[in-house]
Tab-separated table of C-alpha atoms and ligand atoms in Angstrom:
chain	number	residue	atom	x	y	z
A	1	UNK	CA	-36.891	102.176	9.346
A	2	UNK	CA	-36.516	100.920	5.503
A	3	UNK	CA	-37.528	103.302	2.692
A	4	UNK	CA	-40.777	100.944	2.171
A	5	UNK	CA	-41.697	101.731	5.680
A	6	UNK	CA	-41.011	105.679	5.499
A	7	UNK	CA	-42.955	105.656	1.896
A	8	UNK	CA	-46.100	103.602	2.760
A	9	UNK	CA	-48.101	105.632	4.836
A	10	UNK	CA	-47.498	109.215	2.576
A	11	UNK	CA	-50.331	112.089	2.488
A	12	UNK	CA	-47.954	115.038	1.945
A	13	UNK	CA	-45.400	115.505	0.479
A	14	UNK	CA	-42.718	118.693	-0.293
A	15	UNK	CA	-40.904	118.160	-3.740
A	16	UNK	CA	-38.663	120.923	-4.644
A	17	UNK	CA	-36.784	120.979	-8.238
A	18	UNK	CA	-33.883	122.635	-9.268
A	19	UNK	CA	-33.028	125.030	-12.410
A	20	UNK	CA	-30.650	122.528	-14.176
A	21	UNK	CA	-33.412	120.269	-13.699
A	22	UNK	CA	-35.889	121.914	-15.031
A	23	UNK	CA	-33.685	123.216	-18.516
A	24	UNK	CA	-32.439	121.811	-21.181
A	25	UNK	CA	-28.580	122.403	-23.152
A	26	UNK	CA	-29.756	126.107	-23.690
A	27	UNK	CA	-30.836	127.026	-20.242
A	28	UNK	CA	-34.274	127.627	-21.341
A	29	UNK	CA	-36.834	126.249	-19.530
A	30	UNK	CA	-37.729	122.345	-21.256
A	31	UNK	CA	-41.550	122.286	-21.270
A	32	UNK	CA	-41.171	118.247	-21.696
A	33	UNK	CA	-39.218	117.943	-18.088
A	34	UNK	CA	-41.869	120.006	-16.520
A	35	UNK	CA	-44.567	118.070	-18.745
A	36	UNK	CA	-43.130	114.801	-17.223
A	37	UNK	CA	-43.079	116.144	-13.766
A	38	UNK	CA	-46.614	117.446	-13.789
A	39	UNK	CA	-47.367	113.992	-15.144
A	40	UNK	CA	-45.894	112.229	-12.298
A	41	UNK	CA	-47.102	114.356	-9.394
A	42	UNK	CA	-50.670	114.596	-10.822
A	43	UNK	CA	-50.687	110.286	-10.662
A	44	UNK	CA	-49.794	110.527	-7.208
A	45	UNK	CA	-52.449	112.876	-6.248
A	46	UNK	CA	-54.766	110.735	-8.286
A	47	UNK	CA	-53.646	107.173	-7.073
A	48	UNK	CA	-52.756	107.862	-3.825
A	49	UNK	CA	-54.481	111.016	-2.730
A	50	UNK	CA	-51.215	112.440	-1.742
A	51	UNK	CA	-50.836	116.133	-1.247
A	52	UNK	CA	-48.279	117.798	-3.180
A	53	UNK	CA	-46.553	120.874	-2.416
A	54	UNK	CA	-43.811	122.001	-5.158
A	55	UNK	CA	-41.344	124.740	-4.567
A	56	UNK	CA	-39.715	125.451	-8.101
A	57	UNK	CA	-36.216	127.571	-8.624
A	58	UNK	CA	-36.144	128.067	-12.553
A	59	UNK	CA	-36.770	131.906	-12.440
A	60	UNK	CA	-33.860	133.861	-12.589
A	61	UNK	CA	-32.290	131.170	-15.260
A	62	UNK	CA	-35.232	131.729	-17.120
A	63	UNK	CA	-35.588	135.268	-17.321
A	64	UNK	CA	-31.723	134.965	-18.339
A	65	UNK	CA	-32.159	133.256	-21.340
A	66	UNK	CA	-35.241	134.892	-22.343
A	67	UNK	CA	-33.544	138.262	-21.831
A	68	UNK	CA	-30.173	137.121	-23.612
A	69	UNK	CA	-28.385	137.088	-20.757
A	70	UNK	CA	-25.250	134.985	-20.975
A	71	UNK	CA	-24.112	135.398	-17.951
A	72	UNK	CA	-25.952	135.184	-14.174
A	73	UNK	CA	-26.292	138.919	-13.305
A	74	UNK	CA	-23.779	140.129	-10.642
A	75	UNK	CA	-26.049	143.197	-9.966
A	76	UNK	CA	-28.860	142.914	-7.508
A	77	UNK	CA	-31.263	144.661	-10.044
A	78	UNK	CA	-30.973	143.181	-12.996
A	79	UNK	CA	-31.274	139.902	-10.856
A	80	UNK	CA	-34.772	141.209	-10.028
A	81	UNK	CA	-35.512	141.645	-13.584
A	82	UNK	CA	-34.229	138.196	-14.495
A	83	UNK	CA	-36.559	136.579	-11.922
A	84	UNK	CA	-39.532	138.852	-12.540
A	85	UNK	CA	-39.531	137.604	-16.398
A	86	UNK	CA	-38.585	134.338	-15.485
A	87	UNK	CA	-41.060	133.524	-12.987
A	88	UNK	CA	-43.932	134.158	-14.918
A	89	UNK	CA	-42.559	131.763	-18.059
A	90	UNK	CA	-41.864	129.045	-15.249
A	91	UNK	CA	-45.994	128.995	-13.805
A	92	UNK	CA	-47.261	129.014	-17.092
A	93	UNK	CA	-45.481	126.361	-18.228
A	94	UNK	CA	-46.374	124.627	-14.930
A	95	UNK	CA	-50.313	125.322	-15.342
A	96	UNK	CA	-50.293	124.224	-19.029
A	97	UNK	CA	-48.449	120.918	-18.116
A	98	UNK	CA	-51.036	120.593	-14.596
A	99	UNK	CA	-54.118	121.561	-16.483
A	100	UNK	CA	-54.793	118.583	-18.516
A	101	UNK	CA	-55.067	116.542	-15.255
A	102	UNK	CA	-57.786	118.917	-13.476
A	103	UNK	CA	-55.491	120.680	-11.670
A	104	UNK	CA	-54.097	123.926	-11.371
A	105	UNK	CA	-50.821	125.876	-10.547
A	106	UNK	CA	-51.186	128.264	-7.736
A	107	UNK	CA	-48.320	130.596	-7.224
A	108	UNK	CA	-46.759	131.503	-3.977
A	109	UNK	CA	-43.984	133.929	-3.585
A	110	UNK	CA	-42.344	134.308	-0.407
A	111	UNK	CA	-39.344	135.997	1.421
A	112	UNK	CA	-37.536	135.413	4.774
A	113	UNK	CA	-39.923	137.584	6.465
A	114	UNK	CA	-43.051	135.004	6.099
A	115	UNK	CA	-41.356	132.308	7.888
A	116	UNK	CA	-40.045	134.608	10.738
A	117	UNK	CA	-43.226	136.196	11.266
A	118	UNK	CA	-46.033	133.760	13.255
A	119	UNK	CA	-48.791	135.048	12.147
A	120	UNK	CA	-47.622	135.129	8.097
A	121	UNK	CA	-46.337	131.970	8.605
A	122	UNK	CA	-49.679	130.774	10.026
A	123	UNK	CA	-51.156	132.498	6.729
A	124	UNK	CA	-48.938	130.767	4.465
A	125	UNK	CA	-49.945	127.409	5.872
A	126	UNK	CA	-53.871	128.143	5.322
A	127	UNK	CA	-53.487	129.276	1.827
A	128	UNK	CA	-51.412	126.440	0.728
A	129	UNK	CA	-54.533	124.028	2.475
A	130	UNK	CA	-56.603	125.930	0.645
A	131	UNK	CA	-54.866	125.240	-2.604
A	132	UNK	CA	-55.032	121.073	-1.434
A	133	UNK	CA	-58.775	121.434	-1.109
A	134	UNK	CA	-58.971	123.005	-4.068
A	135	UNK	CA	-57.435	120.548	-6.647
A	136	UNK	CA	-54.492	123.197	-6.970
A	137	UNK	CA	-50.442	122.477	-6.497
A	138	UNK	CA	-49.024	125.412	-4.437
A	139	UNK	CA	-45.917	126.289	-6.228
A	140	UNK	CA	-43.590	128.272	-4.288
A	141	UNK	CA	-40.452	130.323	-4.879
A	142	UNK	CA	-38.494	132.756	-3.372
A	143	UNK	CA	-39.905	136.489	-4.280
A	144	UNK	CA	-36.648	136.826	-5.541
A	145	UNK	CA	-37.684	140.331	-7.619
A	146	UNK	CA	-38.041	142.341	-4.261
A	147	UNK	CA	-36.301	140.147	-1.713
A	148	UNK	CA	-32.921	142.186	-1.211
A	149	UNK	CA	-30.093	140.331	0.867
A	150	UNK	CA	-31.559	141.279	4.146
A	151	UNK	CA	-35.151	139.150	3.485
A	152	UNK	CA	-33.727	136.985	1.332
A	153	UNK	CA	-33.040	132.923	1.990
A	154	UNK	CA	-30.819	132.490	-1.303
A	155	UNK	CA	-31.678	129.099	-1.620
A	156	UNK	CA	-34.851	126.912	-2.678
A	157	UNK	CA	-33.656	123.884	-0.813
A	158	UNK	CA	-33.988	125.734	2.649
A	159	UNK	CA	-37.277	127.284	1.852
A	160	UNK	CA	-38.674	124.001	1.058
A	161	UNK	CA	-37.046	122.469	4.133
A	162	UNK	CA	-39.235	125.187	6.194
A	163	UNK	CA	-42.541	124.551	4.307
A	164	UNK	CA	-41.946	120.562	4.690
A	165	UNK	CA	-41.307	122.126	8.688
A	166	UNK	CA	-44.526	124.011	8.256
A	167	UNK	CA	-46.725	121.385	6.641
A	168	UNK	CA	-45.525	118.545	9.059
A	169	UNK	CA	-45.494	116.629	5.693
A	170	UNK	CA	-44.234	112.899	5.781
A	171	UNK	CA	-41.478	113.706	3.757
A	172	UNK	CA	-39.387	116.258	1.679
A	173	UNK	CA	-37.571	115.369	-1.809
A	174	UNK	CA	-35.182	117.669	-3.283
A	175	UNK	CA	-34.300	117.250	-7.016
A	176	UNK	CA	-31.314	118.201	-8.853
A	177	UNK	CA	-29.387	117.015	-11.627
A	178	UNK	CA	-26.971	114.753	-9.266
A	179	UNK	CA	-27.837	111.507	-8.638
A	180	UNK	CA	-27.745	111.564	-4.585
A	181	UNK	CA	-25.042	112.257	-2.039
A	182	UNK	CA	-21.941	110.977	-3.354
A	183	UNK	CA	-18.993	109.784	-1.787
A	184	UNK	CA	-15.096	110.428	-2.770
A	185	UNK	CA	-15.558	107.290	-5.555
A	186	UNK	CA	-18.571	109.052	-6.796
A	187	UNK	CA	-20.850	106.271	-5.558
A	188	UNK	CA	-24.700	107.159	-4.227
A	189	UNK	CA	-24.957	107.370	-0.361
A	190	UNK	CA	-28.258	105.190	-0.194
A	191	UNK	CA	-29.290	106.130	2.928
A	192	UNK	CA	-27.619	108.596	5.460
A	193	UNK	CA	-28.258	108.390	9.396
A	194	UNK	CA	-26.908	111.184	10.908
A	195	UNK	CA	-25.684	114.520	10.038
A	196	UNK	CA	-21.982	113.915	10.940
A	197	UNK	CA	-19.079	115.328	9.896
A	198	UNK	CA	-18.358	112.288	7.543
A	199	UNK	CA	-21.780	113.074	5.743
A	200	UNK	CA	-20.424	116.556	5.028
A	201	UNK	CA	-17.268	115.753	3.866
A	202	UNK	CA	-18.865	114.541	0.742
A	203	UNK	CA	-20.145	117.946	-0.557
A	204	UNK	CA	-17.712	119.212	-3.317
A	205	UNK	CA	-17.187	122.921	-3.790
A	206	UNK	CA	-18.846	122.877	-7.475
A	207	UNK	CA	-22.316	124.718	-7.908
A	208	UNK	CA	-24.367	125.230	-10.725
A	209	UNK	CA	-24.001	128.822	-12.764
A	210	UNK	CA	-27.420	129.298	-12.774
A	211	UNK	CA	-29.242	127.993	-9.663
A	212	UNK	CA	-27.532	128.761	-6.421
A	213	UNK	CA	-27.641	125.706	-3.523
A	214	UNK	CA	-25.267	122.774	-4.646
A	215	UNK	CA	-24.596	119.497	-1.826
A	216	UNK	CA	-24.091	121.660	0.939
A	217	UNK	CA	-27.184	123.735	0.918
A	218	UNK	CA	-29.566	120.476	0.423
A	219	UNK	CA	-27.549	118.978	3.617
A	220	UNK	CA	-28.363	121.753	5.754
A	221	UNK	CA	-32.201	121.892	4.349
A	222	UNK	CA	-31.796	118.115	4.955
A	223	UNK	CA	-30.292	118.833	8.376
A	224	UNK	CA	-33.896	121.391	9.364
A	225	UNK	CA	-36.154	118.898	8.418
A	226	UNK	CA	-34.173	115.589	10.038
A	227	UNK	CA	-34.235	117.835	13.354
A	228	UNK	CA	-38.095	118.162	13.165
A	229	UNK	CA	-38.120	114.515	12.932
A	230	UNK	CA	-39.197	113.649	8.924
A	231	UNK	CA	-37.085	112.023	6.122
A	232	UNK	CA	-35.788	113.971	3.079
A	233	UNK	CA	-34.768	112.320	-0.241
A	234	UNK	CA	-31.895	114.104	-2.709
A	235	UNK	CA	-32.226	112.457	-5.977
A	236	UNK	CA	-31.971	113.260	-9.806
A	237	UNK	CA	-34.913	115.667	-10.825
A	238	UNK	CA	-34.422	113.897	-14.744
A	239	UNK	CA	-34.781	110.468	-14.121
A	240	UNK	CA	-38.421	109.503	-15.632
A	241	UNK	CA	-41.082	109.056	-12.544
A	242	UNK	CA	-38.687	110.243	-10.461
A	243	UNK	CA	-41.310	111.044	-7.372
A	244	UNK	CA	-43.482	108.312	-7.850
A	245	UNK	CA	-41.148	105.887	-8.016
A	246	UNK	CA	-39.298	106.812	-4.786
A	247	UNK	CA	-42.519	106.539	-3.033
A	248	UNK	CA	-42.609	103.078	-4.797
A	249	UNK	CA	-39.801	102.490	-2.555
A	250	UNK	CA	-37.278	101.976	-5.205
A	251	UNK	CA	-33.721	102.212	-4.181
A	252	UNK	CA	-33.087	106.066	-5.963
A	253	UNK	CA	-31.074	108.893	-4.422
A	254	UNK	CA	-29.927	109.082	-1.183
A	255	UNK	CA	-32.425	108.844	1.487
A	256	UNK	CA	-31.530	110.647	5.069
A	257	UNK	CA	-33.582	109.460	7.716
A	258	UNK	CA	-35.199	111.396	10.076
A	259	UNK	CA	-33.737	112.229	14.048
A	260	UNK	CA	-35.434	110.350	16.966
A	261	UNK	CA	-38.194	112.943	18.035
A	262	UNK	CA	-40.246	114.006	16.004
A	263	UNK	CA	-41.315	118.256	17.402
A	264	UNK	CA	-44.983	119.713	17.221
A	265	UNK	CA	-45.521	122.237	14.392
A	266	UNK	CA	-45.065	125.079	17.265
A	267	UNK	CA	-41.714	123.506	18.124
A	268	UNK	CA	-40.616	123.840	14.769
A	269	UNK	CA	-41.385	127.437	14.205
A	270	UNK	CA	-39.579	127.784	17.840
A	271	UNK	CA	-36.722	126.263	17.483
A	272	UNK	CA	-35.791	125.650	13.463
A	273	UNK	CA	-37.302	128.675	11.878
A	274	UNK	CA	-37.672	131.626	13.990
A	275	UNK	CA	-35.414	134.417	14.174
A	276	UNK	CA	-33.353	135.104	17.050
A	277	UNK	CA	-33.343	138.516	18.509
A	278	UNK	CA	-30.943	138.013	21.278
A	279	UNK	CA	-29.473	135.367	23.718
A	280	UNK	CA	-29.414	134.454	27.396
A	281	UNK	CA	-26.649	132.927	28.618
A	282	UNK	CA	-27.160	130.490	31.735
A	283	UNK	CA	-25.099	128.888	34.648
A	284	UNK	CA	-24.722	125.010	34.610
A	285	UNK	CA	-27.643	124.240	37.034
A	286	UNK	CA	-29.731	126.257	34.725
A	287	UNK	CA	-28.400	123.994	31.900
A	288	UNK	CA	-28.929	120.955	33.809
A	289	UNK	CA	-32.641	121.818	34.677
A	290	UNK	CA	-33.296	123.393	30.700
A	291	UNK	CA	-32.171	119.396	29.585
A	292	UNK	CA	-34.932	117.894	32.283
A	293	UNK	CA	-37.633	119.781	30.579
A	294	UNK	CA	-37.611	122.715	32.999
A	295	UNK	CA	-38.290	126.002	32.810
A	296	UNK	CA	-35.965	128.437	32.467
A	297	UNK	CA	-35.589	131.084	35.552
A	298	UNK	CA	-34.107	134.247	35.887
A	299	UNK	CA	-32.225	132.749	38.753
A	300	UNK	CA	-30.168	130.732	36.443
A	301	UNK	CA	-29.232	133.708	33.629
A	302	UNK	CA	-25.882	135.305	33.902
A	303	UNK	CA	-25.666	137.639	30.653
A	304	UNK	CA	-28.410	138.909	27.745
A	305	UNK	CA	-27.379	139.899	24.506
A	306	UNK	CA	-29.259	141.386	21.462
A	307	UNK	CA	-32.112	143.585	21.278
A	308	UNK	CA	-35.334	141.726	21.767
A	309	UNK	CA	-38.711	142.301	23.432
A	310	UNK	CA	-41.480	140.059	25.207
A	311	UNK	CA	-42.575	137.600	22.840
A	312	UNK	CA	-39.404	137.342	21.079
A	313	UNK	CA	-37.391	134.332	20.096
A	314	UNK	CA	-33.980	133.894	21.435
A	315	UNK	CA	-31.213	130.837	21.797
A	316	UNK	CA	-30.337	130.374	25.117
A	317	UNK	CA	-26.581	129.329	25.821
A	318	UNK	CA	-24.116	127.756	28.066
A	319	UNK	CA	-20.997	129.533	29.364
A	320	UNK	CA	-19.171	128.548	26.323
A	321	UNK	CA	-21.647	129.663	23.889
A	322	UNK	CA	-22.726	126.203	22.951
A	323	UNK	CA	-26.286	126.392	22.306
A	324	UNK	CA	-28.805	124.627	24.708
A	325	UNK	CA	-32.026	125.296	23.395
A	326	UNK	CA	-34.522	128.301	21.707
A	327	UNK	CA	-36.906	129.760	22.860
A	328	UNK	CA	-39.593	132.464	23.288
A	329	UNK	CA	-38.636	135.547	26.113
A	330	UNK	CA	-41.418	136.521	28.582
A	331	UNK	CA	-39.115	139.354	29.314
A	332	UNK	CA	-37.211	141.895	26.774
A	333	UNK	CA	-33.810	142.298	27.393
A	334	UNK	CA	-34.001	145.559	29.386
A	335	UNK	CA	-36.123	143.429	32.203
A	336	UNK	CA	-33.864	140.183	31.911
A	337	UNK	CA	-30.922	142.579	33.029
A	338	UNK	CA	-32.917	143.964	35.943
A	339	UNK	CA	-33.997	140.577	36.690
A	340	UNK	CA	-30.973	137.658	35.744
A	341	UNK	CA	-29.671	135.669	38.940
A	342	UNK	CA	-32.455	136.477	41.132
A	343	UNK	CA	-35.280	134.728	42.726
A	344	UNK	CA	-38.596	135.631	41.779
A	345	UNK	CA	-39.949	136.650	45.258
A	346	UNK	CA	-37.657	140.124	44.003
A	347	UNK	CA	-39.426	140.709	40.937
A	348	UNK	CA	-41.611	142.868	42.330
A	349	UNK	CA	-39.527	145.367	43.406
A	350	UNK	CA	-37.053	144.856	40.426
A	351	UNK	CA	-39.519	145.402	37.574
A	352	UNK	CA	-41.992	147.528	39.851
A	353	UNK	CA	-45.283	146.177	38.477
A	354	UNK	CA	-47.691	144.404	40.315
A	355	UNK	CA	-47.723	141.126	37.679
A	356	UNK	CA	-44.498	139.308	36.760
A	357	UNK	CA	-44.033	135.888	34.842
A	358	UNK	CA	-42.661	132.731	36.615
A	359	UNK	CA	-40.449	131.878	34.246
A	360	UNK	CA	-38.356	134.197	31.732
A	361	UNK	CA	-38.835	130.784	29.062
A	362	UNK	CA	-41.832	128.549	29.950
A	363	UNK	CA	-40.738	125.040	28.882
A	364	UNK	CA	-43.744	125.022	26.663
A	365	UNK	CA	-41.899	128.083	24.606
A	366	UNK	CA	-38.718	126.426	24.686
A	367	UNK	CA	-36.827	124.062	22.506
A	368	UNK	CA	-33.982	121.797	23.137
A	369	UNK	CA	-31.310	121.891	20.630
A	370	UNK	CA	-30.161	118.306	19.629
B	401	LIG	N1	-35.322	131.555	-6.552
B	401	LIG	C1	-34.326	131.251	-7.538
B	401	LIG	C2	-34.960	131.140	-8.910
B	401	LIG	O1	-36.115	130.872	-9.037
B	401	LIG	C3	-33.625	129.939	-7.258
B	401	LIG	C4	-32.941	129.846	-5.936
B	401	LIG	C5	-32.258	128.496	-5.809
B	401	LIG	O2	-31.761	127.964	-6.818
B	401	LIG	O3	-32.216	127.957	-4.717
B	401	LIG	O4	-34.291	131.270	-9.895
């Protein structure tokens, strides 16, 4: 597949930007970058009826400089404070520079939590539709002035990675201030097929001081949304017409194309954004029937670890801890111990209730890993 190909047939797309992007020499935000951006994505929803979804960092390195902080706060607090300030400069300037094109900014703030619960993630899908219908661009960014380590993702580029998961949208650009992957000779990686190690030997240790991310947190948000089967561009957030022209088709930034299947929005949640609660480790016949699209039986389990409950997400692993696949537990992990390495014709008497499940992972729960 060429990037003309990948481009061509585009209603949604993710774009997220970065804070050196989005500031100029002074760290404060630079009204004319996010002028030009809100230029360029308001042509494409104009021309091309694409959807856009933006996720924007910016608000902690905002709030810094409006607050006079030199220096990104080390305390967890005054982080919160930075980011509260910040966020609000960040969607006004956005719904000033939207506004003149009929459009308007529509603010989303989320933590971990909404991606790991189903039924907020669900939410967070309808609302952002809502804002499509509604000639609005859904801008999202982490809550960052109540998300405390625990709920927190850290990093833009794997939040938008999960919304591009979420959306199923055709393709997921992530903007910086480098020009694309580049290699030892500082040359652009045009296009990257697979996620080997010679891919991440190119990320250097360097980050920004104000954003947080840098090479190796785009490849891994790359990584999420290549499993799930779409593209994802990295290219330079201040080149002029940076989006449209890369769904021109022009030759910008590195483009990493997507893996060979391409999972259901359920299958995504399953088995890229989900948490874990726990594991189940499995004999190699198990293994063997998991990879031919079977079930997964007690008969097969040898161990459980973790502490999770029916309904639950957990990885499912070969006697070497490699991972097989993910997946969603009929059983918690109290009634996987009573139950592992025996036939079902037992259950009965094992878990003393009159109605049992089949399977402890119906293959329609389950993901393979890749
Ligand atoms: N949420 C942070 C902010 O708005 C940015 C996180 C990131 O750079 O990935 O400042």
């Amino acid at each position: 597949m060429n990037r003309a190909e990948i481009v061509s047939g585009v209603t949604s797309i993710v774009v997220k930007i970065g804070t050196n992007a989005l500031t100029g020499e002074n760290g404060a935000l630079d009204h004319a970058i996010i002028t030009a951006l809100a230029d360029d994505l308001a042509r494409l929803r104009k021309d091309r009826r694409i959807y856009i979804t933006l996720v924007s960092s910016g608000a902690i390195g905002a709030g810094m400089t409006e607050m006079g902080l030199t220096a990104r706060p080390k305390d967890l607090p005054m982080l919160q404070a930075a980011a509260a300030v910040g966020q609000s400069l960040l969607m006004n300037h956005f719904a000033q520079a939207l506004k003149p094109h009929g459009l308007h900014a529509g603010q989303i703030l989320v933590t971990r939590q909404d991606f790991e619960h189903r039924l907020r993630y669900l939410n967070l899908r309808n609302c952002i539709h809502a804002l499509h219908r509604s000639d609005s661009v859904p801008i999202i960014n982490e809550n960052d002035a109540v998300a405390v380590e625990e709920i927190r993702f850290g990093d833009n580029d794997l939040i938008a990675a999960h919304v591009t998961n979420l959306l199923r949208a055709n393709v997921l650009i992530l903007l910086s201030v480098v020009d694309g992957l580049l290699d030892d000779q500082g040359r652009v990686q045009s296009t990257v097929t697979g996620m080997d190690e010679s891919v991440t030997a190119m990320v250097r240790p360097e980050k920004s001081a104000r954003g947080s991310g840098g090479m190796g947190g785009k490849l891994v948000a790359a990584g999420t949304v290549r499993t799930a089967g779409e593209p994802v561009i990295i290219a330079n957030g201040k080149t002029p017409g940076i989006v449209s022209r890369l769904l021109a088709g022009e030759p910008l930034g590195t483009l990493i194309l997507p893996g060979a299947r391409r999972l259901s929005a359920r299958s995504r949640w399953i088995g890229l954004t989900a948490r874990t609660l726990g594991s189940l480790t499995v004999d190699d016949g198990a293994k063997k029937a998991l990879k031919n699209n079977k079930s997964l039986l007690a008969r097969g389990i040898t161990a459980a670890a973790g502490e999770f409950a029916q309904g639950d997400a957990v990885v499912v692993v070969d006697g070497d801890g490699g991972i097989i696949a993910r997946g969603l537990s009929n059983y918690s992990r109290e009634e996987v111990e009573k139950i592992k390495g025996q036939k079902t014709s037992s259950f009965k008497a094992l878990l003393a209730r009159d109605t049992w499940y089949e399977e402890v992972i119906h293959r329609d729960n389950l993901v393979l890993a890749q």
